[in-house]
Short mmCIF file of C-alpha atoms and ligand atoms in Angstrom, two decimals:
data_model
loop_
_atom_site.label_atom_id
_atom_site.label_comp_id
_atom_site.label_asym_id
_atom_site.label_seq_id
_atom_site.Cartn_x
_atom_site.Cartn_y
_atom_site.Cartn_z
CA MET A 1 -36.06 -16.67 -34.54
CA THR A 2 -38.18 -13.57 -35.08
CA ALA A 3 -37.61 -10.74 -37.55
CA GLN A 4 -36.70 -8.34 -34.73
CA GLU A 5 -33.75 -10.42 -33.67
CA ASN A 6 -30.44 -8.64 -33.75
CA LEU A 7 -28.05 -11.12 -35.36
CA THR A 8 -24.38 -10.58 -36.22
CA THR A 9 -22.64 -12.91 -38.65
CA ILE A 10 -19.17 -13.91 -37.53
CA GLU A 11 -16.88 -15.32 -40.23
CA PRO A 12 -13.95 -17.65 -39.53
CA VAL A 13 -10.55 -15.92 -39.49
CA ASN A 14 -8.43 -16.66 -42.56
CA GLY A 15 -5.07 -17.10 -40.85
CA PRO A 16 -3.39 -17.66 -37.51
CA LEU A 17 -3.29 -15.07 -34.70
CA VAL A 18 0.25 -13.78 -34.44
CA GLY A 19 1.94 -10.99 -32.48
CA SER A 20 1.40 -8.85 -29.40
CA ILE A 21 -1.63 -7.02 -28.11
CA SER A 22 -2.78 -5.12 -25.02
CA VAL A 23 -6.27 -5.70 -23.70
CA PRO A 24 -8.44 -2.93 -22.15
CA GLY A 25 -8.29 -2.14 -18.45
CA ASP A 26 -9.48 -4.62 -15.87
CA LYS A 27 -13.21 -4.24 -15.21
CA SER A 28 -13.13 -5.20 -11.52
CA ILE A 29 -10.19 -2.88 -10.77
CA SER A 30 -11.76 -0.05 -12.83
CA HIS A 31 -15.02 -0.24 -10.86
CA ARG A 32 -13.12 -0.18 -7.58
CA ALA A 33 -10.88 2.70 -8.66
CA VAL A 34 -13.94 4.78 -9.63
CA LEU A 35 -15.99 3.89 -6.55
CA PHE A 36 -13.19 4.24 -3.99
CA ALA A 37 -12.13 7.57 -5.54
CA ALA A 38 -15.76 8.74 -5.22
CA MET A 39 -15.80 7.80 -1.52
CA ALA A 40 -12.44 9.44 -0.78
CA GLU A 41 -11.55 12.90 0.48
CA GLY A 42 -9.68 14.79 -2.27
CA THR A 43 -8.96 14.16 -5.94
CA SER A 44 -7.73 10.74 -7.04
CA ARG A 45 -5.81 10.29 -10.28
CA LEU A 46 -6.81 7.28 -12.37
CA SER A 47 -5.40 5.90 -15.61
CA GLY A 48 -5.97 2.84 -17.77
CA VAL A 49 -9.63 2.79 -16.69
CA LEU A 50 -11.76 0.50 -18.87
CA ASP A 51 -14.21 2.46 -21.03
CA SER A 52 -17.11 0.02 -21.21
CA GLU A 53 -20.83 0.07 -20.46
CA ASP A 54 -20.35 -1.53 -17.03
CA VAL A 55 -17.73 0.95 -15.86
CA ARG A 56 -19.87 3.78 -17.29
CA SER A 57 -22.63 2.56 -14.93
CA SER A 58 -20.29 3.13 -11.98
CA LEU A 59 -19.18 6.52 -13.34
CA GLY A 60 -22.80 7.61 -13.87
CA ALA A 61 -23.76 6.46 -10.38
CA VAL A 62 -20.99 8.31 -8.55
CA SER A 63 -21.70 11.49 -10.53
CA LYS A 64 -25.34 11.33 -9.44
CA LEU A 65 -24.20 10.85 -5.85
CA GLY A 66 -22.08 14.00 -5.92
CA ALA A 67 -18.55 12.94 -6.94
CA LYS A 68 -16.87 15.12 -9.60
CA VAL A 69 -15.73 12.98 -12.51
CA ASN A 70 -13.17 14.49 -14.89
CA LEU A 71 -12.02 11.63 -17.07
CA GLU A 72 -10.85 11.88 -20.66
CA LYS A 73 -10.27 9.34 -23.39
CA ALA A 74 -6.61 8.37 -23.91
CA PRO A 75 -5.30 7.40 -27.39
CA ASP A 76 -5.45 3.71 -26.40
CA GLY A 77 -9.19 4.03 -25.67
CA SER A 78 -8.85 3.93 -21.87
CA LEU A 79 -10.05 6.70 -19.55
CA TYR A 80 -7.73 8.82 -17.42
CA GLY A 81 -8.03 11.87 -15.19
CA GLY A 82 -9.37 12.88 -11.80
CA ILE A 83 -12.30 11.98 -9.58
CA THR A 84 -13.00 14.23 -6.59
CA GLY A 85 -14.82 12.27 -3.94
CA TRP A 86 -17.50 13.23 -1.46
CA GLY A 87 -15.23 12.30 1.46
CA VAL A 88 -16.43 13.08 5.00
CA LYS A 89 -19.48 15.01 3.84
CA GLY A 90 -20.89 11.89 2.23
CA PRO A 91 -22.89 11.31 -0.96
CA SER A 92 -25.88 13.51 -1.79
CA ALA A 93 -29.32 11.97 -2.28
CA PRO A 94 -29.95 11.73 -6.03
CA SER A 95 -33.20 13.13 -7.42
CA GLU A 96 -33.95 9.95 -9.38
CA PRO A 97 -33.18 6.21 -9.15
CA ILE A 98 -29.65 5.12 -10.03
CA ASP A 99 -29.67 2.85 -13.07
CA CYS A 100 -26.83 0.35 -12.72
CA GLY A 101 -27.46 -1.01 -16.23
CA ASN A 102 -26.09 -4.55 -16.54
CA SER A 103 -23.54 -4.16 -13.76
CA GLY A 104 -23.77 -6.40 -10.69
CA THR A 105 -20.50 -4.95 -9.41
CA THR A 106 -21.83 -1.37 -9.51
CA THR A 107 -25.02 -2.40 -7.70
CA ARG A 108 -23.57 -4.58 -4.98
CA LEU A 109 -20.60 -2.34 -4.21
CA LEU A 110 -22.91 0.72 -4.09
CA MET A 111 -25.10 -1.06 -1.54
CA GLY A 112 -22.08 -1.28 0.78
CA ILE A 113 -20.97 2.27 -0.02
CA LEU A 114 -24.41 3.76 0.73
CA ALA A 115 -25.09 1.69 3.89
CA PRO A 116 -23.38 4.21 6.23
CA TRP A 117 -25.24 7.31 5.01
CA ASP A 118 -28.58 8.63 6.14
CA ILE A 119 -30.04 9.04 2.64
CA GLU A 120 -32.52 7.08 0.53
CA VAL A 121 -31.32 5.81 -2.83
CA GLU A 122 -33.24 3.60 -5.24
CA LEU A 123 -31.07 1.22 -7.28
CA THR A 124 -32.30 -0.41 -10.45
CA GLY A 125 -30.91 -1.98 -13.60
CA ASP A 126 -31.62 -3.70 -16.91
CA ASP A 127 -33.73 -6.87 -17.30
CA SER A 128 -30.80 -9.15 -16.54
CA LEU A 129 -29.68 -7.23 -13.45
CA ARG A 130 -33.25 -7.07 -12.16
CA ARG A 131 -33.28 -10.88 -12.07
CA ARG A 132 -30.04 -11.24 -10.08
CA PRO A 133 -29.95 -12.01 -6.34
CA MET A 134 -29.25 -9.06 -4.06
CA ARG A 135 -30.19 -10.50 -0.66
CA ARG A 136 -26.69 -11.99 -0.48
CA VAL A 137 -25.62 -8.34 0.06
CA SER A 138 -28.70 -6.71 1.62
CA GLY A 139 -28.89 -9.55 4.21
CA PRO A 140 -25.51 -8.93 5.87
CA LEU A 141 -25.82 -5.13 5.41
CA SER A 142 -29.20 -5.26 7.21
CA ARG A 143 -27.45 -7.02 10.09
CA MET A 144 -25.09 -4.04 10.20
CA GLY A 145 -28.11 -1.69 10.45
CA ALA A 146 -28.96 -0.57 6.90
CA LYS A 147 -32.56 -0.89 5.62
CA PHE A 148 -33.66 -2.15 2.22
CA LEU A 149 -37.14 -1.69 0.81
CA PRO A 150 -39.26 -3.59 -0.10
CA GLU A 151 -38.16 -5.73 2.85
CA ASP A 152 -37.35 -9.34 1.98
CA GLN A 153 -37.17 -8.63 -1.75
CA ASP A 154 -34.18 -10.34 -3.37
CA THR A 155 -34.12 -8.36 -6.61
CA LEU A 156 -33.88 -4.78 -7.91
CA PRO A 157 -35.38 -2.23 -7.79
CA LEU A 158 -34.45 -1.75 -4.14
CA THR A 159 -34.33 1.40 -2.05
CA ILE A 160 -31.52 1.55 0.44
CA HIS A 161 -31.75 3.67 3.55
CA GLY A 162 -28.45 3.72 5.36
CA THR A 163 -27.55 4.63 8.92
CA ARG A 164 -24.68 6.53 10.48
CA ASN A 165 -24.67 3.98 13.32
CA LEU A 166 -23.57 0.97 11.32
CA LYS A 167 -22.38 -1.98 13.44
CA ALA A 168 -19.23 -3.95 12.56
CA LEU A 169 -19.91 -7.51 11.39
CA ASP A 170 -18.06 -10.81 11.50
CA TYR A 171 -19.56 -12.55 8.47
CA ASP A 172 -19.23 -16.15 7.32
CA ALA A 173 -20.15 -15.87 3.66
CA PRO A 174 -22.03 -18.89 2.25
CA VAL A 175 -20.59 -18.26 -1.24
CA ALA A 176 -17.22 -17.09 -2.51
CA SER A 177 -18.17 -13.71 -4.00
CA ALA A 178 -15.89 -10.70 -4.31
CA GLN A 179 -18.92 -8.46 -4.74
CA VAL A 180 -20.48 -9.62 -1.47
CA LYS A 181 -17.13 -9.43 0.36
CA THR A 182 -16.40 -5.95 -0.99
CA ALA A 183 -19.85 -4.55 -0.15
CA ILE A 184 -19.48 -5.66 3.48
CA LEU A 185 -15.90 -4.38 3.78
CA LEU A 186 -16.86 -0.99 2.30
CA ALA A 187 -19.73 -0.65 4.77
CA GLY A 188 -17.34 -1.81 7.53
CA LEU A 189 -15.06 1.17 6.86
CA SER A 190 -17.68 3.34 8.61
CA ALA A 191 -18.47 0.94 11.47
CA ASP A 192 -16.73 1.02 14.83
CA GLY A 193 -14.31 -1.91 15.11
CA THR A 194 -13.29 -4.80 12.90
CA THR A 195 -15.51 -6.05 10.09
CA ARG A 196 -14.44 -9.48 8.87
CA VAL A 197 -15.58 -11.61 5.92
CA THR A 198 -14.68 -15.30 5.79
CA GLU A 199 -15.25 -17.07 2.47
CA PRO A 200 -15.57 -20.79 1.61
CA SER A 201 -12.79 -20.29 -0.95
CA PRO A 202 -10.98 -17.07 -1.78
CA SER A 203 -12.62 -14.76 -4.34
CA ARG A 204 -10.68 -12.03 -6.18
CA ASN A 205 -8.86 -9.72 -3.76
CA HIS A 206 -8.67 -6.39 -5.63
CA THR A 207 -10.50 -4.62 -2.81
CA GLU A 208 -8.08 -5.83 -0.15
CA LEU A 209 -5.15 -4.80 -2.35
CA MET A 210 -6.53 -1.35 -3.26
CA LEU A 211 -8.10 -0.14 0.01
CA PRO A 212 -4.72 0.35 1.77
CA GLU A 213 -3.68 2.60 -1.16
CA PHE A 214 -6.65 4.80 -0.13
CA GLY A 215 -5.41 4.80 3.49
CA ALA A 216 -7.68 2.10 4.97
CA HIS A 217 -6.40 -0.45 7.43
CA THR A 218 -7.06 -3.79 5.76
CA THR A 219 -5.73 -7.25 6.45
CA ALA A 220 -6.15 -10.15 4.09
CA ALA A 221 -5.30 -13.80 4.31
CA SER A 222 -6.54 -16.54 2.03
CA GLY A 223 -10.32 -16.62 2.47
CA VAL A 224 -10.48 -14.00 5.28
CA ALA A 225 -10.51 -10.21 4.84
CA GLU A 226 -10.84 -7.50 7.50
CA VAL A 227 -11.15 -3.75 7.71
CA VAL A 228 -10.96 -1.60 10.82
CA GLY A 229 -13.30 1.38 11.07
CA PRO A 230 -14.24 4.08 11.30
CA THR A 231 -12.03 5.59 8.67
CA THR A 232 -12.37 7.94 5.68
CA LEU A 233 -10.62 7.03 2.45
CA LYS A 234 -8.01 9.49 1.19
CA ALA A 235 -7.45 10.25 -2.49
CA SER A 236 -4.93 8.03 -4.24
CA GLU A 237 -3.54 7.14 -7.63
CA VAL A 238 -4.58 4.00 -9.51
CA VAL A 239 -3.06 2.61 -12.69
CA VAL A 240 -5.41 -0.07 -14.00
CA PRO A 241 -3.72 -3.09 -15.64
CA GLY A 242 -5.25 -5.02 -18.56
CA ASP A 243 -8.16 -7.33 -17.86
CA PRO A 244 -7.29 -11.06 -17.62
CA SER A 245 -10.94 -11.93 -18.28
CA SER A 246 -10.71 -10.13 -21.65
CA ALA A 247 -7.25 -11.62 -22.24
CA ALA A 248 -8.79 -15.08 -21.74
CA PHE A 249 -10.78 -14.68 -24.99
CA ILE A 250 -7.60 -13.85 -26.93
CA ALA A 251 -5.74 -16.70 -25.21
CA CYS A 252 -8.48 -19.22 -26.01
CA ALA A 253 -8.66 -17.93 -29.60
CA ALA A 254 -4.92 -18.55 -29.98
CA ALA A 255 -5.25 -22.04 -28.46
CA LEU A 256 -7.99 -22.91 -31.00
CA ILE A 257 -6.79 -21.25 -34.26
CA PRO A 258 -4.11 -23.32 -36.04
CA GLY A 259 -0.64 -21.75 -36.23
CA SER A 260 -1.32 -19.03 -33.65
CA ALA A 261 1.30 -17.64 -31.25
CA ILE A 262 0.41 -14.48 -29.36
CA GLN A 263 1.49 -12.35 -26.41
CA ILE A 264 -0.86 -10.23 -24.32
CA GLU A 265 0.99 -7.35 -22.67
CA GLY A 266 0.28 -5.26 -19.59
CA VAL A 267 -2.32 -7.65 -18.26
CA SER A 268 -3.12 -8.25 -14.58
CA LEU A 269 -1.47 -11.44 -13.34
CA ASN A 270 -3.31 -11.41 -10.02
CA PRO A 271 -3.34 -15.14 -9.08
CA ALA A 272 -7.02 -14.85 -8.10
CA ARG A 273 -7.81 -14.06 -11.76
CA ILE A 274 -5.64 -16.23 -13.96
CA GLY A 275 -6.99 -19.69 -13.17
CA PHE A 276 -7.86 -19.97 -16.88
CA LEU A 277 -4.15 -20.23 -17.75
CA ARG A 278 -3.75 -23.25 -15.49
CA THR A 279 -6.83 -24.86 -17.08
CA LEU A 280 -5.49 -24.22 -20.59
CA GLU A 281 -2.18 -25.78 -19.52
CA GLN A 282 -4.00 -28.79 -18.12
CA MET A 283 -5.69 -29.17 -21.49
CA GLY A 284 -2.27 -29.31 -23.12
CA VAL A 285 -1.90 -25.69 -24.25
CA ASP A 286 1.52 -24.04 -24.18
CA ALA A 287 0.51 -21.03 -22.08
CA SER A 288 2.88 -19.04 -19.90
CA ARG A 289 3.12 -15.76 -18.04
CA ARG A 290 5.91 -13.41 -17.03
CA SER A 291 5.50 -10.68 -14.41
CA VAL A 292 7.10 -7.43 -15.41
CA SER A 293 5.66 -4.82 -13.08
CA SER A 294 3.13 -4.04 -10.41
CA SER A 295 0.64 -1.19 -10.20
CA GLY A 296 0.02 -0.69 -6.51
CA LYS A 297 0.00 -4.24 -5.23
CA GLU A 298 -1.47 -5.71 -8.42
CA LEU A 299 1.01 -7.76 -10.44
CA SER A 300 0.98 -7.36 -14.18
CA GLY A 301 2.95 -8.75 -17.09
CA ILE A 302 2.82 -10.74 -20.29
CA ILE A 303 0.78 -13.84 -21.16
CA SER A 304 1.96 -16.00 -24.10
CA VAL A 305 -0.20 -18.66 -25.71
CA GLN A 306 0.27 -20.95 -28.70
CA TYR A 307 -2.07 -23.04 -30.78
CA CYS A 308 -2.57 -26.57 -29.47
CA ASP A 309 -3.42 -29.44 -31.83
CA LYS A 310 -3.76 -32.01 -29.02
CA LEU A 311 -6.24 -30.54 -26.58
CA HIS A 312 -7.46 -32.96 -23.95
CA GLY A 313 -10.14 -32.73 -21.29
CA CYS A 314 -9.34 -31.93 -17.65
CA GLU A 315 -10.99 -31.52 -14.28
CA VAL A 316 -11.29 -28.12 -12.58
CA PRO A 317 -11.92 -28.52 -8.83
CA ALA A 318 -14.55 -26.40 -7.07
CA ASP A 319 -12.03 -24.39 -5.05
CA LYS A 320 -10.41 -23.15 -8.28
CA ILE A 321 -13.67 -21.90 -9.81
CA PRO A 322 -13.49 -18.40 -8.22
CA SER A 323 -10.14 -17.85 -10.01
CA LEU A 324 -11.79 -18.42 -13.42
CA VAL A 325 -15.46 -17.80 -12.66
CA ASP A 326 -16.05 -15.49 -15.65
CA GLU A 327 -13.97 -17.67 -17.99
CA VAL A 328 -16.00 -20.91 -17.73
CA PRO A 329 -18.04 -20.28 -20.93
CA VAL A 330 -14.98 -19.66 -23.11
CA LEU A 331 -13.05 -22.52 -21.48
CA ALA A 332 -16.07 -24.72 -22.16
CA LEU A 333 -15.73 -23.84 -25.85
CA VAL A 334 -12.07 -24.91 -25.75
CA ALA A 335 -13.15 -28.10 -23.94
CA ALA A 336 -15.62 -28.73 -26.77
CA HIS A 337 -12.60 -29.11 -29.10
CA ALA A 338 -10.65 -31.34 -26.68
CA LYS A 339 -10.37 -35.12 -26.56
CA GLY A 340 -12.33 -36.56 -23.64
CA ILE A 341 -14.49 -35.08 -20.93
CA THR A 342 -13.84 -31.81 -19.11
CA VAL A 343 -15.55 -31.20 -15.79
CA PHE A 344 -15.94 -27.91 -13.94
CA ARG A 345 -16.85 -28.78 -10.34
CA GLY A 346 -19.06 -26.57 -8.18
CA VAL A 347 -20.31 -24.02 -10.72
CA ASP A 348 -23.63 -23.07 -9.07
CA GLU A 349 -22.58 -19.41 -8.99
CA LEU A 350 -22.62 -19.39 -12.79
CA ARG A 351 -26.37 -19.79 -12.68
CA VAL A 352 -26.76 -16.29 -11.17
CA LYS A 353 -24.44 -14.33 -13.45
CA GLU A 354 -25.71 -12.05 -16.25
CA THR A 355 -27.54 -15.18 -17.48
CA ASP A 356 -27.67 -18.77 -16.26
CA ARG A 357 -24.32 -19.57 -17.85
CA VAL A 358 -24.50 -23.29 -17.07
CA ALA A 359 -27.72 -23.63 -19.07
CA ALA A 360 -26.41 -21.27 -21.76
CA VAL A 361 -23.20 -23.28 -22.27
CA ILE A 362 -25.17 -26.54 -22.51
CA ASP A 363 -27.63 -25.03 -25.04
CA GLY A 364 -24.96 -23.32 -27.13
CA LEU A 365 -22.69 -26.37 -27.33
CA ALA A 366 -25.67 -28.56 -28.28
CA LYS A 367 -26.10 -26.32 -31.37
CA ILE A 368 -22.65 -27.37 -32.58
CA GLY A 369 -23.20 -31.02 -31.78
CA VAL A 370 -21.27 -31.13 -28.52
CA ASP A 371 -22.69 -32.95 -25.52
CA ALA A 372 -22.57 -30.95 -22.30
CA TRP A 373 -24.62 -31.55 -19.18
CA ALA A 374 -24.96 -30.55 -15.55
CA ASP A 375 -24.92 -33.08 -12.73
CA GLY A 376 -25.65 -31.45 -9.39
CA SER A 377 -23.26 -28.49 -9.17
CA ASP A 378 -20.88 -29.79 -11.84
CA LEU A 379 -20.68 -29.01 -15.55
CA PHE A 380 -19.46 -31.71 -17.96
CA ILE A 381 -18.38 -31.25 -21.58
CA GLU A 382 -17.64 -34.16 -23.88
CA GLY A 383 -15.20 -32.72 -26.39
CA ASN A 384 -14.62 -33.65 -30.02
CA PRO A 385 -11.17 -32.93 -31.53
CA ASP A 386 -12.71 -33.31 -35.02
CA LEU A 387 -15.53 -30.87 -34.31
CA VAL A 388 -17.18 -29.49 -37.45
CA ILE A 389 -19.60 -26.61 -36.90
CA PRO A 390 -22.82 -27.16 -38.85
CA GLU A 391 -23.90 -24.50 -41.38
CA GLY A 392 -26.47 -21.95 -40.21
CA VAL A 393 -25.92 -22.03 -36.44
CA LYS A 394 -27.57 -19.17 -34.55
CA PHE A 395 -26.39 -18.66 -31.00
CA GLU A 396 -28.54 -16.99 -28.35
CA THR A 397 -26.71 -14.87 -25.76
CA GLY A 398 -29.42 -13.39 -23.52
CA LYS A 399 -27.38 -10.14 -24.03
CA ASP A 400 -24.66 -11.66 -21.84
CA HIS A 401 -21.31 -10.17 -22.91
CA ARG A 402 -19.23 -13.23 -22.07
CA LEU A 403 -21.57 -15.50 -24.05
CA ALA A 404 -21.53 -13.08 -26.99
CA MET A 405 -17.73 -13.31 -27.14
CA THR A 406 -17.68 -17.08 -26.52
CA TRP A 407 -20.06 -17.82 -29.38
CA ALA A 408 -18.33 -15.30 -31.64
CA LEU A 409 -15.13 -17.23 -30.97
CA ALA A 410 -16.88 -20.46 -32.02
CA GLY A 411 -17.34 -18.78 -35.41
CA LEU A 412 -13.94 -17.08 -35.60
CA SER A 413 -12.13 -20.36 -34.87
CA GLY A 414 -14.56 -22.58 -36.79
CA ASN A 415 -15.08 -23.86 -40.32
CA CYS A 416 -18.10 -21.75 -41.33
CA PRO A 417 -19.84 -18.49 -40.34
CA VAL A 418 -22.14 -18.46 -37.30
CA GLN A 419 -24.74 -15.95 -36.21
CA VAL A 420 -24.65 -14.45 -32.74
CA ALA A 421 -27.70 -12.71 -31.25
CA ASP A 422 -27.05 -9.33 -29.59
CA PHE A 423 -23.32 -9.54 -30.17
CA GLU A 424 -23.06 -5.82 -29.24
CA SER A 425 -23.40 -6.77 -25.57
CA CYS A 426 -19.63 -7.36 -25.62
CA ALA A 427 -19.51 -3.55 -25.02
CA VAL A 428 -20.28 -4.36 -21.36
CA SER A 429 -16.67 -5.45 -20.82
CA TYR A 430 -14.71 -5.53 -24.10
CA PRO A 431 -16.09 -3.20 -26.80
CA ALA A 432 -13.13 -3.76 -29.16
CA PHE A 433 -13.11 -7.57 -28.88
CA LEU A 434 -13.68 -8.29 -32.59
CA SER A 435 -11.30 -5.63 -33.93
CA ASP A 436 -8.62 -6.75 -31.44
CA ILE A 437 -8.89 -10.36 -32.63
CA ARG A 438 -8.85 -9.26 -36.28
CA SER A 439 -5.77 -7.08 -35.68
CA LEU A 440 -3.85 -10.26 -34.76
CA VAL A 441 -4.82 -12.26 -37.87
CA ARG A 442 -1.92 -12.89 -40.23
CA GLU A 443 -3.77 -13.44 -43.48
CA ARG A 444 -2.84 -16.45 -45.56
C1 LIG B 501 -16.56 -9.32 -9.70
C2 LIG B 501 -16.65 -10.49 -9.03
C3 LIG B 501 -17.11 -11.75 -9.63
C4 LIG B 501 -17.23 -11.68 -11.14
C5 LIG B 501 -17.77 -10.39 -11.62
C6 LIG B 501 -16.94 -9.21 -11.11
C7 LIG B 501 -16.04 -8.14 -8.99
O1 LIG B 501 -18.37 -12.05 -9.10
O2 LIG B 501 -18.02 -12.73 -11.63
O3 LIG B 501 -17.75 -10.36 -13.04
O4 LIG B 501 -15.63 -7.16 -9.64
O5 LIG B 501 -16.02 -8.16 -7.75
P1 LIG B 501 -18.51 -12.63 -7.61
O6 LIG B 501 -19.02 -11.53 -6.77
O7 LIG B 501 -19.46 -13.76 -7.79
O8 LIG B 501 -17.15 -13.07 -7.14
#
């Protein structure tokens, strides 16, 4: 470790987590609300929008492209207000590159949004984003007629030059990715005819659920989504529910910290997002959910989780991974405390997230004496119910927000303080993570 390293010490909590909490707005739904509003004709009204670095990347991008953003901070920390879109006149060419920060969703969705317009836009991002694969989106969009420069380059910075003569596409996606699917569907809105994306297993469907609210003709079945173009989105209203991926950290904290019993309110219960609850249940955790409302077509409700003193390993099949893709690191930490081996099948996609999360989980768990390994596409964790965290552990995160929160949780739920490098990266998705956890602690 060098002197410049930015380490945060995380102390164990001194009591169980008890009571109710709301988590910030869903990141995926917030991005879509902002981006679809920017594309639409008229002024959309948004509320519950997540105020985090990633969503700010989308807000900054649409402002540079000519949408009028008028959002304010609500008392609960979310953003609300209006976004007036560019509608039929289209986005304006920005005078400088658009910096998408750490946000893969901003980048990939923008590629689809810009594909139908005859302007040049350079997209770039931070070190992590500039390592992530983009050909999975530029490839199919090129088949529709858009150009990306430098040609054949997989990574940012990329300059997109769209075309008003985009062709509809029937695309068999090689990976289950909501970002890829959404980019193609958004481009397809401007193409003549039906654009269809078929996935190997269904990824999150927020786009398919939200586009009809903006007046688009969309059909969705498990693993197949279609839009019919050409069409212009019309302003709408979006109420963003709480983020299940943020809720997962609270849920796993409750499962690990003795005596805990918590409820998370107002959280999205979209089945494509709550695979982590099923995995916790399979590990023996008393975890349940109750739907209480829907915002648009998105279900939301309450998640309840209790401490479990008899965690056991389980197997998560490959076709369930998309429903918990962002939760694998924190579930791996729970698995580290479980009796027996847990296996996550088919986790190759984790290698191209903000960091290589398969390697990061294996390295991080090794620091606390837990054996984890990859075999082909599968990730194995050999848990230890009597796990004792050694003194002086320093976790690396590669500035990956989900790793920062996972390793912080190792300390919060453990027997001694740990150090987490670049813990502040949790601001990408859940800036108030630590204070939210601490607000639930009932001190002994
Ligand atoms: C997201 C989709 C997922 C997820 C990411 C957000 C989205 O990625 O990991 O954090 O908002 O569409 P995939 O594109 O791999 O499904």
